[in-house]
């Protein structure tokens, strides 16, 4: 039966006539058939289509369902099963929100003191605006470093999503490649969101802080959307300065940990897996890697601002996007 199923899938794929379609359908057949999955994984892997299959455990979702429901096999109508994935040490991968191939070791050697000196009018305006927002948040949070970081992350994860979305729409409208910038900006948004998912493990926001987050998101998303439409260059510069402030905030957070003002608690499990930290990692290690991420975002956004306008006649898509730059 399974062989018949695969044969018909292969035949349909050939009739459809695209190599990529063929791979896609063969992959579906392979992943829904436990025997064929193992047989075809090598071919798919070698074709470069899905190299991440190497992290899969040999058991299939279908087998799991069999185990969970006695001997009755419950097949998913849509063919979607959650594959069993393991860590390098053989333990089961516990996260659905990110996968082992999305984890990385942060480059903590990045210069955290770099600053773009504002020269043009728009640079100065962006810098002043960020400093004003910084003063407001300092007034509200004072020395509550955890809450401050959490609030910062709810804002910091917005620009990448807005910029990525607008570049995506532009690519569709103009039938143009994005030069990798859509992916790079969406990666930044996802990375910032992971910072937030880490911080909420450590901080329990109060009701008025949650209210502030909702209000700030409503205002900031719309304001940044309009801002990016009017001037992507200035919007990226603004984010560059926002990231500089994030680096400063996390440096102060680290100083508070070192001085004993903030307890150096064990790192949350999600952070250990996401940044591939040692099992005995602490808050200090987590803040150090987050600060390194912020420094990378700072560089990406200042770079995006320069390449968009200062090279007159060039667009952002013509500058190579730093995809996977953390
Ligand atoms: Fe962040
Ligand atoms: Fe950031």
Coordinates of C-alpha atoms and ligand atoms in Angstrom, one line a residue:
X1 CA 0.0 0.0 0.0
X2 CA 2.8 2.3 1.0
X3 CA 4.7 1.5 -2.2
X4 CA 1.6 2.2 -4.2
X5 CA 1.2 5.5 -2.5
X6 CA 4.8 6.5 -3.1
X7 CA 4.6 5.3 -6.8
X8 CA 1.6 7.5 -7.4
X9 CA 3.2 10.4 -5.7
X10 CA 6.3 10.0 -7.8
X11 CA 4.2 9.7 -11.0
X12 CA 2.2 12.8 -10.1
X13 CA 5.5 14.7 -9.4
X14 CA 6.9 13.7 -12.7
X15 CA 3.7 14.7 -14.5
X16 CA 3.9 18.0 -12.6
X17 CA 7.3 18.3 -14.1
X18 CA 9.4 20.4 -11.6
X19 CA 12.5 19.0 -9.9
X20 CA 11.7 21.1 -6.9
X21 CA 8.1 19.9 -6.8
X22 CA 9.3 16.3 -7.1
X23 CA 11.5 16.7 -4.1
X24 CA 8.8 18.4 -2.2
X25 CA 6.3 15.6 -2.8
X26 CA 8.8 12.8 -2.4
X27 CA 9.7 14.4 1.0
X28 CA 6.1 14.3 2.0
X29 CA 5.8 10.7 1.1
X30 CA 9.1 9.9 2.8
X31 CA 8.2 11.6 6.0
X32 CA 4.7 10.1 6.3
X33 CA 6.0 6.6 5.6
X34 CA 8.4 5.4 8.3
X35 CA 10.2 2.8 6.2
X36 CA 10.6 5.1 3.3
X37 CA 11.7 8.0 5.4
X38 CA 14.9 6.3 6.4
X39 CA 15.5 5.0 2.9
X40 CA 15.1 8.4 1.2
X41 CA 16.5 10.8 3.8
X42 CA 20.0 10.2 2.4
X43 CA 18.9 11.2 -1.1
X44 CA 17.1 14.3 0.1
X45 CA 20.0 15.2 2.3
X46 CA 22.5 14.8 -0.6
X47 CA 20.3 17.0 -2.8
X48 CA 20.6 19.7 -0.2
X49 CA 16.9 20.0 0.0
X50 CA 16.5 19.3 3.8
X51 CA 19.9 18.9 5.4
X52 CA 18.4 19.4 8.8
X53 CA 16.9 15.9 8.6
X54 CA 20.1 14.7 10.2
X55 CA 18.9 15.7 13.6
X56 CA 15.8 13.6 13.4
X57 CA 15.5 10.5 15.6
X58 CA 14.7 7.3 13.8
X59 CA 11.1 7.0 15.2
X60 CA 8.3 8.6 13.2
X61 CA 5.2 10.5 14.3
X62 CA 3.1 7.6 13.1
X63 CA 4.9 5.2 15.3
X64 CA 4.5 7.6 18.3
X65 CA 0.8 7.8 17.6
X66 CA 0.6 4.0 17.6
X67 CA 2.3 3.9 21.0
X68 CA 0.1 6.5 22.4
X69 CA -3.2 5.0 21.2
X70 CA -2.5 1.4 21.8
X71 CA -2.2 -0.4 18.5
X72 CA -4.6 1.8 16.7
X73 CA -2.8 4.0 14.1
X74 CA -4.3 7.5 13.9
X75 CA -3.2 9.0 10.7
X76 CA -3.3 12.7 10.4
X77 CA -5.6 13.8 7.5
X78 CA -3.2 16.7 6.7
X79 CA -0.1 14.6 6.9
X80 CA 1.5 16.8 9.5
X81 CA 3.4 15.1 12.3
X82 CA 5.8 16.5 14.8
X83 CA 9.1 14.7 14.2
X84 CA 11.0 13.5 17.3
X85 CA 14.1 15.6 17.5
X86 CA 17.0 15.1 19.9
X87 CA 19.7 17.3 21.3
X88 CA 23.4 16.4 20.6
X89 CA 23.5 14.6 24.0
X90 CA 20.6 12.3 22.9
X91 CA 17.9 13.9 25.2
X92 CA 14.6 14.9 23.6
X93 CA 14.3 18.4 22.2
X94 CA 11.7 20.1 24.3
X95 CA 10.9 23.2 22.3
X96 CA 8.4 23.7 19.5
X97 CA 9.1 27.4 19.1
X98 CA 12.7 26.9 17.8
X99 CA 14.7 24.0 16.5
X100 CA 18.3 22.9 17.1
X101 CA 19.4 24.3 13.7
X102 CA 18.2 27.7 14.7
X103 CA 20.4 27.8 17.8
X104 CA 23.9 29.4 17.8
X105 CA 26.8 30.5 20.0
X106 CA 26.8 34.2 20.3
X107 CA 29.9 36.1 19.2
X108 CA 30.6 37.9 22.5
X109 CA 33.9 39.3 21.1
X110 CA 32.0 42.0 19.3
X111 CA 32.9 45.6 20.2
X112 CA 30.1 46.7 22.6
X113 CA 31.4 50.3 22.8
X114 CA 31.0 51.3 19.1
X115 CA 28.9 54.4 18.5
X116 CA 27.8 56.1 15.3
X117 CA 28.4 59.8 15.7
X118 CA 25.4 61.6 14.3
X119 CA 26.4 63.9 11.5
X120 CA 23.4 64.7 9.3
X121 CA 20.2 66.3 10.5
X122 CA 18.2 63.1 10.3
X123 CA 21.0 61.2 12.3
X124 CA 20.8 63.9 15.0
X125 CA 17.0 63.8 15.0
X126 CA 17.0 59.9 15.3
X127 CA 19.6 60.1 18.1
X128 CA 17.7 62.7 20.1
X129 CA 14.5 60.8 19.7
X130 CA 16.1 57.6 21.1
X131 CA 17.7 59.5 24.0
X132 CA 14.3 61.1 24.8
X133 CA 12.6 57.7 24.8
X134 CA 15.5 56.3 26.9
X135 CA 15.0 59.1 29.5
X136 CA 11.3 58.3 29.7
X137 CA 11.9 54.6 30.3
X138 CA 14.7 55.3 32.9
X139 CA 12.2 57.5 34.8
X140 CA 9.6 54.7 34.8
X141 CA 11.8 51.6 35.5
X142 CA 14.7 53.2 37.5
X143 CA 16.8 50.3 38.6
X144 CA 14.4 47.4 37.8
X145 CA 16.7 46.0 35.3
X146 CA 14.7 42.9 34.5
X147 CA 11.5 44.8 33.8
X148 CA 13.4 47.4 31.9
X149 CA 14.9 44.7 29.6
X150 CA 11.6 43.0 29.2
X151 CA 9.9 46.3 28.1
X152 CA 12.8 47.1 25.8
X153 CA 12.5 43.7 24.1
X154 CA 8.8 44.1 23.4
X155 CA 9.7 47.3 21.5
X156 CA 13.0 46.0 19.9
X157 CA 11.2 43.1 18.3
X158 CA 8.9 45.4 16.2
X159 CA 11.2 47.2 13.7
X160 CA 12.6 44.0 12.1
X161 CA 9.1 42.7 11.6
X162 CA 7.8 46.0 10.1
X163 CA 10.9 46.5 7.9
X164 CA 10.9 42.9 6.8
X165 CA 7.2 43.1 6.0
X166 CA 7.5 46.3 4.0
X167 CA 10.4 45.0 2.0
X168 CA 8.5 41.8 1.4
X169 CA 5.6 43.9 0.0
X170 CA 8.0 46.0 -2.1
X171 CA 9.6 42.9 -3.5
X172 CA 6.1 41.7 -4.6
X173 CA 5.1 45.0 -6.0
X174 CA 8.3 45.6 -8.0
X175 CA 9.0 42.0 -9.0
X176 CA 12.5 42.4 -7.4
X177 CA 14.7 40.4 -5.2
X178 CA 15.3 41.8 -1.7
X179 CA 19.0 41.1 -1.6
X180 CA 18.3 38.9 1.5
X181 CA 17.1 41.9 3.6
X182 CA 13.6 40.5 4.2
X183 CA 15.1 37.4 5.8
X184 CA 17.8 39.4 7.7
X185 CA 15.2 41.7 9.3
X186 CA 12.8 39.0 10.1
X187 CA 15.6 37.0 11.7
X188 CA 16.4 40.1 13.8
X189 CA 12.7 40.3 14.9
X190 CA 12.7 36.6 15.9
X191 CA 16.0 37.0 17.8
X192 CA 14.6 39.9 19.7
X193 CA 11.4 37.9 20.5
X194 CA 13.6 35.1 21.9
X195 CA 15.3 37.7 24.1
X196 CA 11.8 38.5 25.4
X197 CA 10.9 34.8 25.8
X198 CA 14.0 34.5 27.9
X199 CA 13.3 37.6 30.0
X200 CA 9.8 36.6 30.9
X201 CA 11.2 33.4 32.4
X202 CA 13.1 35.7 34.9
X203 CA 10.6 38.5 35.4
X204 CA 7.0 38.5 36.3
X205 CA 5.5 41.7 34.8
X206 CA 2.9 43.5 36.9
X207 CA -0.5 44.4 35.5
X208 CA 0.5 48.1 34.9
X209 CA 3.6 46.9 33.0
X210 CA 1.5 44.6 30.8
X211 CA -0.8 47.5 30.1
X212 CA 2.2 49.7 29.2
X213 CA 3.5 47.0 26.8
X214 CA 0.1 46.8 25.0
X215 CA -0.2 50.6 24.8
X216 CA 3.5 51.0 23.7
X217 CA 3.1 48.3 21.0
X218 CA -0.1 49.9 19.6
X219 CA 1.6 53.3 19.3
X220 CA 5.1 52.1 18.3
X221 CA 4.1 49.6 15.6
X222 CA 2.0 52.2 13.8
X223 CA 4.5 55.0 14.2
X224 CA 7.4 52.9 13.0
X225 CA 5.3 51.6 10.1
X226 CA 4.8 55.2 8.9
X227 CA 8.4 56.1 9.7
X228 CA 9.8 53.3 7.6
X229 CA 7.5 54.2 4.7
X230 CA 8.6 57.8 4.8
X231 CA 12.4 57.2 5.4
X232 CA 13.9 53.7 5.6
X233 CA 17.3 55.3 6.0
X234 CA 16.3 57.3 9.1
X235 CA 14.2 54.4 10.5
X236 CA 17.3 52.1 10.3
X237 CA 19.4 54.8 11.9
X238 CA 16.8 55.1 14.7
X239 CA 17.0 51.4 15.3
X240 CA 20.8 51.5 15.3
X241 CA 20.6 54.0 18.1
X242 CA 17.9 52.0 19.9
X243 CA 20.3 49.0 19.8
X244 CA 23.1 51.2 21.2
X245 CA 20.9 52.0 24.1
X246 CA 20.1 48.3 24.5
X247 CA 23.8 47.5 24.7
X248 CA 24.2 50.3 27.4
X249 CA 21.2 48.9 29.3
X250 CA 22.5 45.3 29.3
X251 CA 26.0 46.6 30.3
X252 CA 24.4 48.3 33.4
X253 CA 22.5 45.0 34.0
X254 CA 25.8 43.1 34.0
X255 CA 27.4 45.7 36.4
X256 CA 24.4 45.2 38.7
X257 CA 24.9 41.4 38.7
X258 CA 28.7 41.8 39.3
X259 CA 28.1 44.2 42.2
X260 CA 25.6 41.8 43.8
X261 CA 22.6 44.3 43.3
X262 CA 21.0 41.7 41.1
X263 CA 21.2 38.0 42.0
X264 CA 23.1 35.9 39.5
X265 CA 20.4 33.2 39.2
X266 CA 20.7 30.1 37.0
X267 CA 20.0 30.6 33.3
X268 CA 16.5 29.6 32.1
X269 CA 16.5 26.3 30.1
X270 CA 15.2 28.1 27.0
X271 CA 18.3 30.3 27.0
X272 CA 20.7 27.4 27.5
X273 CA 19.3 25.7 24.4
X274 CA 18.9 28.8 22.3
X275 CA 22.5 30.1 22.8
X276 CA 24.1 26.7 23.4
X277 CA 25.2 27.7 26.8
X278 CA 26.7 25.3 29.3
X279 CA 24.2 23.6 31.6
X280 CA 25.4 25.5 34.6
X281 CA 25.1 28.9 32.9
X282 CA 23.8 31.8 34.9
X283 CA 22.0 35.1 34.3
X284 CA 25.3 36.8 33.7
X285 CA 26.0 34.5 30.8
X286 CA 22.5 35.1 29.4
X287 CA 22.8 38.9 29.6
X288 CA 26.3 38.7 28.0
X289 CA 25.0 36.9 25.0
X290 CA 21.9 39.1 24.7
X291 CA 24.2 42.1 24.8
X292 CA 26.3 40.6 22.0
X293 CA 23.1 40.1 19.9
X294 CA 22.1 43.8 20.5
X295 CA 25.6 44.9 19.3
X296 CA 25.1 42.9 16.1
X297 CA 21.7 44.4 15.5
X298 CA 23.2 47.9 16.1
X299 CA 25.8 47.2 13.3
X300 CA 23.2 45.7 10.9
X301 CA 20.9 48.7 11.2
X302 CA 23.6 51.4 11.0
X303 CA 24.9 49.5 7.9
X304 CA 21.4 49.4 6.4
X305 CA 21.0 53.1 7.0
X306 CA 24.3 54.0 5.3
X307 CA 24.0 51.6 2.3
X308 CA 20.5 52.8 1.5
X309 CA 21.1 56.5 0.9
X310 CA 24.8 57.4 1.2
X311 CA 25.6 55.4 -1.9
X312 CA 23.5 57.6 -4.0
X313 CA 21.3 55.8 -6.5
X314 CA 21.6 52.5 -4.7
X315 CA 18.9 50.7 -2.8
X316 CA 19.2 48.5 0.2
X317 CA 18.7 45.3 -1.8
X318 CA 22.0 46.1 -3.7
X319 CA 24.0 45.8 -0.5
X320 CA 24.6 42.2 0.7
X321 CA 22.2 41.4 3.6
X322 CA 23.8 39.9 6.7
X323 CA 21.6 36.8 6.9
X324 CA 22.3 34.7 9.9
X325 CA 24.4 37.4 11.5
X326 CA 24.2 37.2 15.3
Ligands
LIG1 FE1 16.9 42.3 22.3
LIG2 FE1 18.4 44.2 19.4

